[in-house]
Short mmCIF file of C-alpha atoms (C1' of nucleotides) in Angstrom, two decimals:
data_model
loop_
_atom_site.label_atom_id
_atom_site.label_comp_id
_atom_site.label_asym_id
_atom_site.label_seq_id
_atom_site.Cartn_x
_atom_site.Cartn_y
_atom_site.Cartn_z
CA MET A 119 0.49 0.32 0.10
CA ARG A 120 3.15 2.65 0.60
CA ALA A 121 5.40 1.04 -1.60
CA ALA A 122 7.95 2.59 -2.80
CA LEU A 123 6.33 5.06 -5.20
CA LEU A 124 9.37 7.54 -5.28
CA PRO A 125 12.31 7.29 -7.33
CA MET A 126 15.20 7.19 -4.28
CA ALA A 127 17.16 9.79 -3.42
CA PHE A 128 14.53 11.76 -2.97
CA ASP A 129 15.59 12.60 -0.53
CA ASP A 130 18.41 15.24 -1.88
CA GLY A 131 15.79 16.22 -4.66
CA VAL A 132 12.75 18.79 -4.09
CA PHE A 133 13.43 18.38 0.03
CA PRO A 134 15.89 20.60 0.02
CA ALA A 135 15.20 24.31 0.87
CA GLY A 136 17.81 26.22 -1.83
CA CYS A 137 18.08 23.56 -4.77
CA PRO A 138 17.09 24.16 -8.09
CA SER A 139 14.15 21.27 -8.21
CA ARG A 140 12.71 23.55 -6.17
CA THR A 141 12.46 26.74 -8.09
CA LEU A 142 11.67 24.90 -10.52
CA LEU A 143 8.61 23.40 -8.41
CA ASP A 144 7.79 26.59 -8.02
CA HIS A 145 7.51 28.26 -10.73
CA VAL A 146 5.17 24.85 -12.56
CA THR A 147 3.05 24.68 -9.97
CA SER A 148 2.62 28.72 -9.66
CA LYS A 149 -0.69 30.00 -9.57
CA TRP A 150 -1.40 31.10 -12.62
CA GLY A 151 1.54 29.18 -14.50
CA VAL A 152 -0.28 24.86 -14.18
CA LEU A 153 -3.40 27.72 -15.83
CA LEU A 154 -0.88 28.18 -18.17
CA LEU A 155 0.86 25.41 -19.53
CA ILE A 156 -2.39 23.08 -19.48
CA ALA A 157 -4.10 25.79 -21.53
CA LEU A 158 -1.34 26.30 -23.83
CA SER A 159 -1.60 22.10 -23.90
CA GLU A 160 -4.20 22.21 -26.57
CA GLY A 161 -1.85 24.40 -29.27
CA GLU A 162 -0.49 27.30 -29.97
CA GLN A 163 -2.45 31.07 -28.97
CA ARG A 164 -2.11 34.58 -28.51
CA TRP A 165 -1.94 36.52 -25.30
CA SER A 166 -5.16 37.78 -25.95
CA ASP A 167 -6.82 34.20 -25.74
CA LEU A 168 -4.95 33.11 -23.14
CA ARG A 169 -5.96 36.05 -21.28
CA ARG A 170 -9.11 35.23 -21.92
CA ARG A 171 -8.63 31.52 -20.90
CA ALA A 172 -6.94 31.99 -17.70
CA GLU A 173 -9.73 33.77 -16.20
CA GLY A 174 -8.72 36.26 -13.27
CA ILE A 175 -5.30 36.62 -14.20
CA SER A 176 -4.02 40.36 -14.76
CA GLU A 177 -1.62 41.54 -17.60
CA LYS A 178 1.10 42.13 -14.89
CA MET A 179 0.56 38.31 -14.54
CA LEU A 180 0.51 36.77 -17.29
CA ALA A 181 3.12 38.80 -18.94
CA GLN A 182 5.51 37.60 -15.79
CA THR A 183 4.39 34.23 -15.77
CA LEU A 184 5.46 33.74 -19.47
CA LYS A 185 8.28 35.03 -19.49
CA THR A 186 9.88 32.78 -16.32
CA LEU A 187 8.16 29.29 -18.35
CA GLU A 188 10.22 30.95 -21.29
CA ARG A 189 13.54 31.17 -19.38
CA ASP A 190 12.44 27.84 -18.36
CA GLY A 191 12.73 26.69 -21.68
CA LEU A 192 8.80 25.63 -21.40
CA VAL A 193 6.95 27.99 -23.47
CA SER A 194 8.14 29.50 -27.11
CA ARG A 195 7.26 32.55 -28.02
CA LYS A 196 7.36 33.71 -31.54
CA ALA A 197 6.13 37.61 -32.27
CA GLN A 198 5.31 38.45 -35.92
CA PRO A 199 6.36 42.83 -36.28
CA VAL A 200 3.20 43.57 -37.96
CA ILE A 201 0.59 46.21 -37.22
CA PRO A 202 -1.43 44.98 -34.58
CA PRO A 203 1.20 43.25 -33.10
CA ARG A 204 1.02 39.53 -32.97
CA VAL A 205 2.91 36.93 -30.10
CA ASP A 206 1.55 33.81 -30.45
CA TYR A 207 2.54 31.30 -27.60
CA SER A 208 3.34 27.41 -27.81
CA LEU A 209 4.97 24.57 -24.82
CA THR A 210 8.10 23.64 -26.68
CA ASP A 211 8.65 20.24 -26.05
CA ARG A 212 9.89 20.42 -22.88
CA GLY A 213 7.23 22.00 -22.40
CA TYR A 214 4.38 19.35 -23.23
CA GLU A 215 6.66 16.86 -22.19
CA LEU A 216 5.65 18.50 -18.47
CA SER A 217 1.47 19.15 -19.58
CA ALA A 218 1.63 15.92 -20.27
CA LEU A 219 1.77 15.32 -15.89
CA LEU A 220 -0.07 18.70 -15.63
CA VAL A 221 -3.00 17.86 -17.49
CA PRO A 222 -4.03 14.59 -14.93
CA LEU A 223 -4.31 16.58 -12.35
CA ALA A 224 -6.16 19.23 -13.42
CA ALA A 225 -8.33 17.03 -14.76
CA TRP A 226 -7.99 14.45 -11.03
CA ALA A 227 -8.90 18.56 -9.40
CA PHE A 228 -11.75 19.07 -11.12
CA ASP A 229 -13.47 15.34 -11.22
CA HIS A 230 -12.87 16.20 -7.28
CA ALA A 231 -13.63 19.78 -6.24
CA GLU A 232 -17.25 20.06 -6.02
CA GLU A 233 -17.05 16.62 -3.36
CA ILE A 234 -14.69 17.83 -1.83
CA ILE A 235 -14.68 21.51 -1.19
CA ASN A 236 -18.07 21.82 0.06
CA GLY A 237 -17.21 19.57 3.09
CA ALA A 238 -18.83 16.94 2.31
CA VAL A 239 -15.42 14.80 2.53
CA PRO A 240 -16.02 11.53 3.22
CA ALA A 241 -14.23 11.51 5.87
CA LYS A 242 -11.37 8.14 6.72
CA MET B 57 1.29 16.84 -32.03
CA ARG B 58 -1.29 18.90 -30.53
CA ALA B 59 -3.70 16.46 -30.04
CA ALA B 60 -6.82 16.39 -27.63
CA LEU B 61 -5.16 16.36 -24.63
CA LEU B 62 -7.32 17.44 -22.51
CA PRO B 63 -10.91 15.36 -21.43
CA MET B 64 -13.14 18.39 -23.53
CA ALA B 65 -14.95 20.31 -21.03
CA PHE B 66 -12.14 21.63 -19.58
CA ASP B 67 -13.21 25.45 -20.12
CA ASP B 68 -15.66 25.12 -17.91
CA GLY B 69 -13.21 23.22 -15.67
CA VAL B 70 -10.11 24.74 -14.58
CA PHE B 71 -10.50 27.60 -15.89
CA PRO B 72 -13.50 29.76 -14.43
CA ALA B 73 -12.62 31.96 -11.77
CA GLY B 74 -14.00 31.11 -8.73
CA CYS B 75 -14.85 27.67 -9.87
CA PRO B 76 -13.99 25.06 -6.86
CA SER B 77 -11.31 23.14 -9.01
CA ARG B 78 -9.72 26.80 -9.03
CA THR B 79 -9.28 26.35 -5.00
CA LEU B 80 -8.94 22.65 -5.14
CA LEU B 81 -5.96 22.75 -7.78
CA ASP B 82 -4.10 25.86 -5.68
CA HIS B 83 -4.09 24.16 -2.07
CA VAL B 84 -2.71 20.83 -4.35
CA THR B 85 -0.20 23.19 -5.82
CA SER B 86 0.70 24.79 -3.10
CA LYS B 87 4.39 25.62 -2.17
CA TRP B 88 4.58 23.24 0.93
CA GLY B 89 0.79 21.47 -0.60
CA VAL B 90 3.19 19.36 -3.28
CA LEU B 91 6.11 18.39 -0.89
CA LEU B 92 4.30 16.75 1.88
CA LEU B 93 1.39 15.30 0.01
CA ILE B 94 5.11 13.77 -1.57
CA ALA B 95 6.76 13.29 1.55
CA LEU B 96 3.76 11.28 2.82
CA SER B 97 3.44 9.50 -0.43
CA GLU B 98 5.90 7.67 1.54
CA GLY B 99 3.82 6.54 4.56
CA GLU B 100 2.74 7.67 7.85
CA GLN B 101 4.95 9.86 9.20
CA ARG B 102 4.95 12.80 12.55
CA TRP B 103 4.72 16.10 12.28
CA SER B 104 8.70 16.54 13.83
CA ASP B 105 9.48 13.80 10.23
CA LEU B 106 7.15 16.39 8.18
CA ARG B 107 8.60 19.39 9.47
CA ARG B 108 11.93 18.15 8.61
CA ARG B 109 11.61 16.59 5.47
CA ALA B 110 10.11 19.82 4.02
CA GLU B 111 13.32 21.40 4.85
CA GLY B 112 12.52 25.52 5.20
CA ILE B 113 8.48 25.23 6.42
CA SER B 114 7.93 27.40 9.85
CA GLU B 115 6.01 25.69 11.98
CA LYS B 116 2.88 27.94 10.88
CA MET B 117 2.73 26.84 7.92
CA LEU B 118 2.86 23.21 8.84
CA ALA B 119 0.17 23.59 10.84
CA GLN B 120 -1.98 25.29 8.83
CA THR B 121 -1.56 23.36 5.50
CA LEU B 122 -1.88 20.45 6.71
CA LYS B 123 -5.42 21.33 7.88
CA THR B 124 -6.18 22.41 4.52
CA LEU B 125 -5.20 19.06 3.57
CA GLU B 126 -6.62 16.83 5.72
CA ARG B 127 -9.94 19.42 5.60
CA ASP B 128 -9.56 18.76 1.91
CA GLY B 129 -10.04 14.73 2.35
CA LEU B 130 -6.16 14.14 1.37
CA VAL B 131 -4.91 14.08 4.79
CA SER B 132 -5.68 11.62 7.70
CA ARG B 133 -4.58 12.81 11.76
CA LYS B 134 -3.91 10.24 14.17
CA ALA B 135 -3.94 11.83 17.28
CA GLN B 136 -2.61 10.08 20.49
CA PRO B 137 -4.03 11.13 24.01
CA VAL B 138 -0.01 10.84 25.34
CA ILE B 139 2.42 12.18 27.32
CA PRO B 140 4.42 13.30 24.98
CA PRO B 141 2.11 14.02 22.25
CA ARG B 142 2.76 12.27 19.49
CA VAL B 143 0.01 12.42 16.04
CA ASP B 144 0.98 10.31 13.11
CA TYR B 145 -0.20 12.33 9.39
CA SER B 146 -0.67 9.75 6.70
CA LEU B 147 -2.59 9.97 3.02
CA THR B 148 -6.02 8.58 2.30
CA ASP B 149 -7.26 6.87 -0.35
CA ARG B 150 -7.89 9.94 -2.08
CA GLY B 151 -4.98 11.25 -1.10
CA TYR B 152 -3.15 8.93 -2.63
CA GLU B 153 -4.94 8.88 -5.31
CA LEU B 154 -3.25 12.53 -6.27
CA SER B 155 -0.61 11.83 -4.80
CA ALA B 156 0.47 9.45 -7.61
CA LEU B 157 0.08 12.22 -10.15
CA LEU B 158 2.46 14.06 -7.71
CA VAL B 159 5.05 12.59 -7.58
CA PRO B 160 6.04 12.40 -11.36
CA LEU B 161 5.91 16.16 -12.06
CA ALA B 162 8.55 15.92 -8.25
CA ALA B 163 10.59 13.88 -10.71
CA TRP B 164 10.30 15.65 -13.65
CA ALA B 165 11.27 18.60 -12.38
CA PHE B 166 13.99 16.89 -10.24
CA ASP B 167 15.65 15.93 -14.15
CA HIS B 168 15.30 19.34 -15.53
CA ALA B 169 16.22 21.65 -12.45
CA GLU B 170 19.82 21.60 -13.43
CA GLU B 171 19.43 22.26 -16.48
CA ILE B 172 16.62 23.99 -16.66
CA ILE B 173 17.55 26.65 -13.22
CA ASN B 174 21.27 27.41 -15.07
CA GLY B 175 20.09 29.49 -18.07
CA ALA B 176 21.77 26.15 -19.96
CA VAL B 177 18.06 26.08 -22.20
CA PRO B 178 19.02 24.90 -25.53
CA ALA B 179 16.61 27.13 -26.49
CA LYS B 180 14.04 25.54 -29.21
"C1'" DC C 207 6.43 17.02 21.38
"C1'" DG C 208 3.16 19.43 18.52
"C1'" DG C 209 0.54 22.88 18.19
"C1'" DG C 210 -1.71 27.84 18.94
"C1'" DA C 211 -2.03 32.83 19.23
"C1'" DT C 212 0.55 37.22 18.16
"C1'" DC C 213 3.26 40.61 15.93
"C1'" DC C 214 5.25 42.46 11.70
"C1'" DC C 215 6.57 42.82 7.14
"C1'" DT C 216 7.71 41.93 2.27
"C1'" DG C 217 6.31 40.53 -1.67
"C1'" DC C 218 3.18 38.93 -4.62
"C1'" DG C 219 0.04 40.62 -6.92
"C1'" DG C 220 -4.29 44.03 -9.08
"C1'" DA C 221 -4.97 48.57 -10.32
"C1'" DT C 222 -3.56 52.31 -13.69
"C1'" DA C 223 -1.75 55.16 -17.58
"C1'" DC C 224 1.53 54.98 -20.98
"C1'" DT C 225 3.80 53.13 -25.73
"C1'" DG C 226 5.64 50.63 -30.29
"C1'" DC D 93 -3.21 44.02 -29.67
"C1'" DA D 94 0.81 42.81 -26.96
"C1'" DG D 95 3.50 44.29 -23.99
"C1'" DT D 96 5.40 47.73 -19.35
"C1'" DA D 97 6.25 51.09 -16.39
"C1'" DT D 98 4.81 52.79 -11.62
"C1'" DC D 99 2.28 52.75 -7.48
"C1'" DC D 100 0.64 50.42 -3.32
"C1'" DG D 101 -2.62 47.70 -0.20
"C1'" DC D 102 -3.13 43.19 1.65
"C1'" DA D 103 -2.60 38.80 3.08
"C1'" DG D 104 0.73 35.10 3.07
"C1'" DG D 105 4.11 33.67 5.30
"C1'" DG D 106 7.92 34.04 9.10
"C1'" DA D 107 9.67 34.44 14.16
"C1'" DT D 108 8.28 34.63 19.02
"C1'" DC D 109 6.36 33.58 22.81
"C1'" DC D 110 3.31 30.29 25.19
"C1'" DC D 111 0.19 26.40 26.66
"C1'" DG D 112 -1.11 20.86 27.15
#
DNA sequence: CGGGATCCCTGCGGATACTG
DNA sequence: CAGTATCCGCAGGGATCCCG
C-alpha cells in the first residue's frame, strides 16, 4: 500500500531548501503557471487568448508568468513585427512533456472539486 | 502533436475564476502542499518528521497546510493522547490517488532542474 | 512534542496609465 | 494588440512566545 513510489534519492531531490528543483517546481505549480501550461497544451495561442482562458489573470501576471516559463524553456514565444502586433505562444517539447503530467492533475482536481470543497468529505 | 489531450469541457473546468477546481488546485499545488503530499506518499509520518523533510517550512505553515489538506480529505490525522503527544499523518485513499499524479511531476522537476535553472536552456 | 496565538513585515500581485 | 512601468495595498507567511 505504501510501496516505493518515489524514485529514491528523493531526499536529496525536491526536499532540500534552495535546491534548483524547488525553484522549478514553484514556477510550474504557481497559481497561473499551471493554468497557462494546461491552456497551451491545446496548442499555440495568442496573448489575448491566454488572457481570456486564464480567467482572472492580470496583464502583469500574464507577462511575468509567461516570461518565467519561457526562461525555463517550457514556452516559446513567436512575435511577428506587424501592425497591430501579433504574438503566439506555444509549448516547447519539454513543455509538452510537462503538460502531459499537469493535465491529469487538473482533471483530477476538476473531478473531485465539488465533493471536496463543499465540506462533503466522506472522511476516513 | 497537439492532440486532444484535454478532457473536453475543460473550459468550464479549471479555467473559470472562482470555481471549486481552482481552489482545490491551489491547495494541492501550493508551495508546501506539494512537498507534504509527496513526503506522505512514502507512508505515515509524524509532525516532526514532516517538519524536517519539508526543509525550510515554518511551524505555522506546516500546521496550516496540513489542516487544509485534512479538510480536503487528502490527509488523515491520528493524535494519541499520550505525554509527550504523538500525532501521525498519513494520506487518505484519495490522497494516494493524488500523490500518484504529483510524484511524477516532482521527479520530472528533479530531472530537469539543473539544466533548466542554470540558464543552460537548449532553446527551441 | 505538537501545536495555538500574536506581532510584524515583505513581496506578490492588482489597478492604472502609457507606448510601439 | 501586446506589452512595459509605476504605485501601492494587503494578506501570506516568518519569528517568537506560550500552553497542554
